[in-house]
mmCIF file of C-alpha atoms and ligand atoms in Angstrom:
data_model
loop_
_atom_site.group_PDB
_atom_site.id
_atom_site.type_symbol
_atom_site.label_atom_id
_atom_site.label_comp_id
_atom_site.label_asym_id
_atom_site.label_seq_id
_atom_site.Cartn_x
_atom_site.Cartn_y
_atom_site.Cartn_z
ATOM 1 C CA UNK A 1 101.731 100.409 80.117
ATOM 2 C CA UNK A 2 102.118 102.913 83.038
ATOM 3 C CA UNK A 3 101.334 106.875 81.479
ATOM 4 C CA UNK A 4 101.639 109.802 83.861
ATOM 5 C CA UNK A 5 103.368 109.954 87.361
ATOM 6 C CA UNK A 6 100.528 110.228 89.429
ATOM 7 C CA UNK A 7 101.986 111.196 92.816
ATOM 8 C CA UNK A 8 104.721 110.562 95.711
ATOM 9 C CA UNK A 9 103.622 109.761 98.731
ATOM 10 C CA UNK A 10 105.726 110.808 101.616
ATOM 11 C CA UNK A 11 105.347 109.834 105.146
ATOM 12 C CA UNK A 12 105.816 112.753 107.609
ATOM 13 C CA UNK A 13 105.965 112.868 111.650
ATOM 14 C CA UNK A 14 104.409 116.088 112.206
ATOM 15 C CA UNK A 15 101.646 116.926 109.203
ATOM 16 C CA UNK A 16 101.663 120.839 110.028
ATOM 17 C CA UNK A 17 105.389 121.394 109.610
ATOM 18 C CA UNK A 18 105.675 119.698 106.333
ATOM 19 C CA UNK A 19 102.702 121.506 105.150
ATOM 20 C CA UNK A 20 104.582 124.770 106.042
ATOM 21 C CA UNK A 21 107.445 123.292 104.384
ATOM 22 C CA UNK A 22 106.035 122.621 101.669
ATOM 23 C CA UNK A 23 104.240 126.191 101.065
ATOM 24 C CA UNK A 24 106.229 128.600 102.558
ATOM 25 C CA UNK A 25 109.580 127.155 102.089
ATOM 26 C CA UNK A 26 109.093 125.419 98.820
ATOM 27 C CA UNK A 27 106.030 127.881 97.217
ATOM 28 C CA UNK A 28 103.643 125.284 96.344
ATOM 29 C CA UNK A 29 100.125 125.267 96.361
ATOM 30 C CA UNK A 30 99.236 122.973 99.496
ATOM 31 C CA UNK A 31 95.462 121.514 100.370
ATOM 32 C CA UNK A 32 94.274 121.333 104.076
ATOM 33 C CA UNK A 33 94.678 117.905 105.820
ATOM 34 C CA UNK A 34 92.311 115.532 104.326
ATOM 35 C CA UNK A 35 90.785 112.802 106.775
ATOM 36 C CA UNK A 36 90.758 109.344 104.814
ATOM 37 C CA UNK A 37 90.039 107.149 107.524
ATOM 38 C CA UNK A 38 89.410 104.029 105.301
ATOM 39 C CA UNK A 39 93.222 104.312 104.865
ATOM 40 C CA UNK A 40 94.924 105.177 107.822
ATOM 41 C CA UNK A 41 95.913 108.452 107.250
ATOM 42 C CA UNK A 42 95.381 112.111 106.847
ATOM 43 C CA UNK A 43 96.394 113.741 103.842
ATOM 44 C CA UNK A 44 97.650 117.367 102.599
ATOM 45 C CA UNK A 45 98.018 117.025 98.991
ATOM 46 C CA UNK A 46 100.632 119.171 97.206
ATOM 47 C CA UNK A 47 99.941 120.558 93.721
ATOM 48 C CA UNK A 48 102.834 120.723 91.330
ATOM 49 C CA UNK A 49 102.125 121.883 87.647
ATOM 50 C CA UNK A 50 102.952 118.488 86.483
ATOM 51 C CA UNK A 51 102.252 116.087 89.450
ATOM 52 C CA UNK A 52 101.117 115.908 93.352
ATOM 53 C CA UNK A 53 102.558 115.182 96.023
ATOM 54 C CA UNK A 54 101.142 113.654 98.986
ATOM 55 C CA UNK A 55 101.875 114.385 102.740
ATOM 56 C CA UNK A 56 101.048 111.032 104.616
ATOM 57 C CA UNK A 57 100.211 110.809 107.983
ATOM 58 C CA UNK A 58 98.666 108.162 110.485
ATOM 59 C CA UNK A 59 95.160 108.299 111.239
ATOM 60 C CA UNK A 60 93.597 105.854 113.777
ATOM 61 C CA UNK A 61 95.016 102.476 114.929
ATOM 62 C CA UNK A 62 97.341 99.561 112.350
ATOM 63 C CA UNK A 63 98.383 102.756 110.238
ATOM 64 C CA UNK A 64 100.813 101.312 107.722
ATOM 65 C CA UNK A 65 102.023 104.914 108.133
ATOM 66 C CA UNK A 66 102.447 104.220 111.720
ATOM 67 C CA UNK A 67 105.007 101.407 110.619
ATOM 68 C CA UNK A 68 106.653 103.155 108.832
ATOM 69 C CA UNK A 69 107.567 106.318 110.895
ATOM 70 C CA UNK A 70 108.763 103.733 113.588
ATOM 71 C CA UNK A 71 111.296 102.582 111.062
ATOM 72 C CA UNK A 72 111.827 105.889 109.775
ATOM 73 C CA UNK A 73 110.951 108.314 111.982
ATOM 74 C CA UNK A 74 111.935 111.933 110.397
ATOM 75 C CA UNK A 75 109.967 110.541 107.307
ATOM 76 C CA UNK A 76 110.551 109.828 104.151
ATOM 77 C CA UNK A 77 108.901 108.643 100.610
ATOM 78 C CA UNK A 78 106.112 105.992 101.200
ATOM 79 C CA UNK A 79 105.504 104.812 97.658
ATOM 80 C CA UNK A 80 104.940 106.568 94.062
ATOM 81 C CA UNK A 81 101.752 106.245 91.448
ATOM 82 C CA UNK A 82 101.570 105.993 88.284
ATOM 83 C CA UNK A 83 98.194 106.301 86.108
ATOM 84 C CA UNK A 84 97.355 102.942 83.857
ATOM 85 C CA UNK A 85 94.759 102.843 81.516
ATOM 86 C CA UNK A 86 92.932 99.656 82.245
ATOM 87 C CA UNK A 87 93.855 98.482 86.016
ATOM 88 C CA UNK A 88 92.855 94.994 85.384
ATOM 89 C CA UNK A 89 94.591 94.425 81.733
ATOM 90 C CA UNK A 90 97.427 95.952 84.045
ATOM 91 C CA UNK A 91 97.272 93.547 87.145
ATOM 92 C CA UNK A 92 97.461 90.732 84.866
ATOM 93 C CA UNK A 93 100.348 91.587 83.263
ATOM 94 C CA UNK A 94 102.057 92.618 85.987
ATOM 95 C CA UNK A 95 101.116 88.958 87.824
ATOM 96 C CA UNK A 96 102.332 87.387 84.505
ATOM 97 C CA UNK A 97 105.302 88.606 84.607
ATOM 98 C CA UNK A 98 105.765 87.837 87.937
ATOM 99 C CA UNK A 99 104.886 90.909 90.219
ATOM 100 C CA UNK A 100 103.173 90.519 93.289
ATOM 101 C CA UNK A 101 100.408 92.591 94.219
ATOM 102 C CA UNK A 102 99.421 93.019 97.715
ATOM 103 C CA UNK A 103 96.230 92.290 99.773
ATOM 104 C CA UNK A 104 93.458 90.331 97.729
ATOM 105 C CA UNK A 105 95.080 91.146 94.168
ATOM 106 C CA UNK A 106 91.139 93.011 93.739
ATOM 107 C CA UNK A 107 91.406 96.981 93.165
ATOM 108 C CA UNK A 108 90.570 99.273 96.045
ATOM 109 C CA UNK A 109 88.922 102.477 95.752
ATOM 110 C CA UNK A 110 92.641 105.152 96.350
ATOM 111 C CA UNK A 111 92.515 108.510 97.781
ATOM 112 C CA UNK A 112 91.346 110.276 94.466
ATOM 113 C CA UNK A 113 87.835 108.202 94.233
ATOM 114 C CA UNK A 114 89.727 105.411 91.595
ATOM 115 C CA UNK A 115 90.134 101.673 91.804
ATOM 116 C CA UNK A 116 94.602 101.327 92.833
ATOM 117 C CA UNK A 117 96.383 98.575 93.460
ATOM 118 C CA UNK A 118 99.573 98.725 95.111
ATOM 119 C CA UNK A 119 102.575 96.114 93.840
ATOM 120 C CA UNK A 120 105.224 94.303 96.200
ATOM 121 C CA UNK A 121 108.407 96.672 96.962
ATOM 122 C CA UNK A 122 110.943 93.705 96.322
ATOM 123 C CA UNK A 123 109.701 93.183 93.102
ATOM 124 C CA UNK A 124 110.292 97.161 92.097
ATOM 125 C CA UNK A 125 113.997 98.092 93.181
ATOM 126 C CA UNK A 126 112.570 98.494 96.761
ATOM 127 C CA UNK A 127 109.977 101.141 96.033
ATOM 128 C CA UNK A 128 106.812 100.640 97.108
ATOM 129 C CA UNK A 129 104.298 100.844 93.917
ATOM 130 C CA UNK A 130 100.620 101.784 93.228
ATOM 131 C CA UNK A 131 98.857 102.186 90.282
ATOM 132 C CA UNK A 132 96.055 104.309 89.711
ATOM 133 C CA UNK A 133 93.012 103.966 87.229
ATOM 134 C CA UNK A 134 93.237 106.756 85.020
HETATM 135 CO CO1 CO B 201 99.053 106.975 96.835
#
């Protein structure tokens, strides 16, 4: 059911020094920081040949991001996404077989323009999980 990785998400404290990181240290190709207030955050995306990754950071108040650096305050990966075909067909599976999907169980629009829906942690091996309409 799930096709390509999509992206990692990683939550960072300071969005400029992992951007460095990222380019200077690791040679990627990195965007500038992307306001996406309807989700909390600010985002540098990070394009690898065969995937992206994406620098997370809070943006306003009741960030999940926010929660997250208190826990884990140096950082560290927020959730990964893979691509489905049909994001419905795919939500009903997944709540068939017994997955829980957060908030309303209804598809948001994600930080590329496409419906995701993002599936309980505890139900994945403890990794937070969204899926992406491809
Ligand atoms: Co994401």
């Amino acid at each position: 059911m799930i096709g390509r990785l999509n992206h990692i998400a990683i939550a960072v404290p300071d969005l400029t020094a992992a951007a460095a990181l990222y380019r200077d240290t690791l040679g990627a190709r990195v965007s500038d920081p992307i306001d996406l207030p309807d989700h909390g955050v600010t985002t540098v995306f990070v394009e690898l040949d065969n995937s992206k990754i994406e620098l997370l950071h809070p943006l306003g108040d009741g960030s999940t991001i926010a929660k997250y650096l208190e826990r884990s305050p140096d950082g560290g990966m927020h959730h990964i996404c893979f691509e489905v075909g049909d994001i419905i067909a795919a939500r009903d599976k997944l709540k068939a077989e017994g997955a829980r999907v957060l908030g309303d169980g209804e598809p948001r629009t994600g930080a590329h323009g496409k419906p995701v829906l993002f599936l309980h942690p505890k139900d994945f091996c403890g990794t937070l999980i969204e899926i992406e309409q491809d």
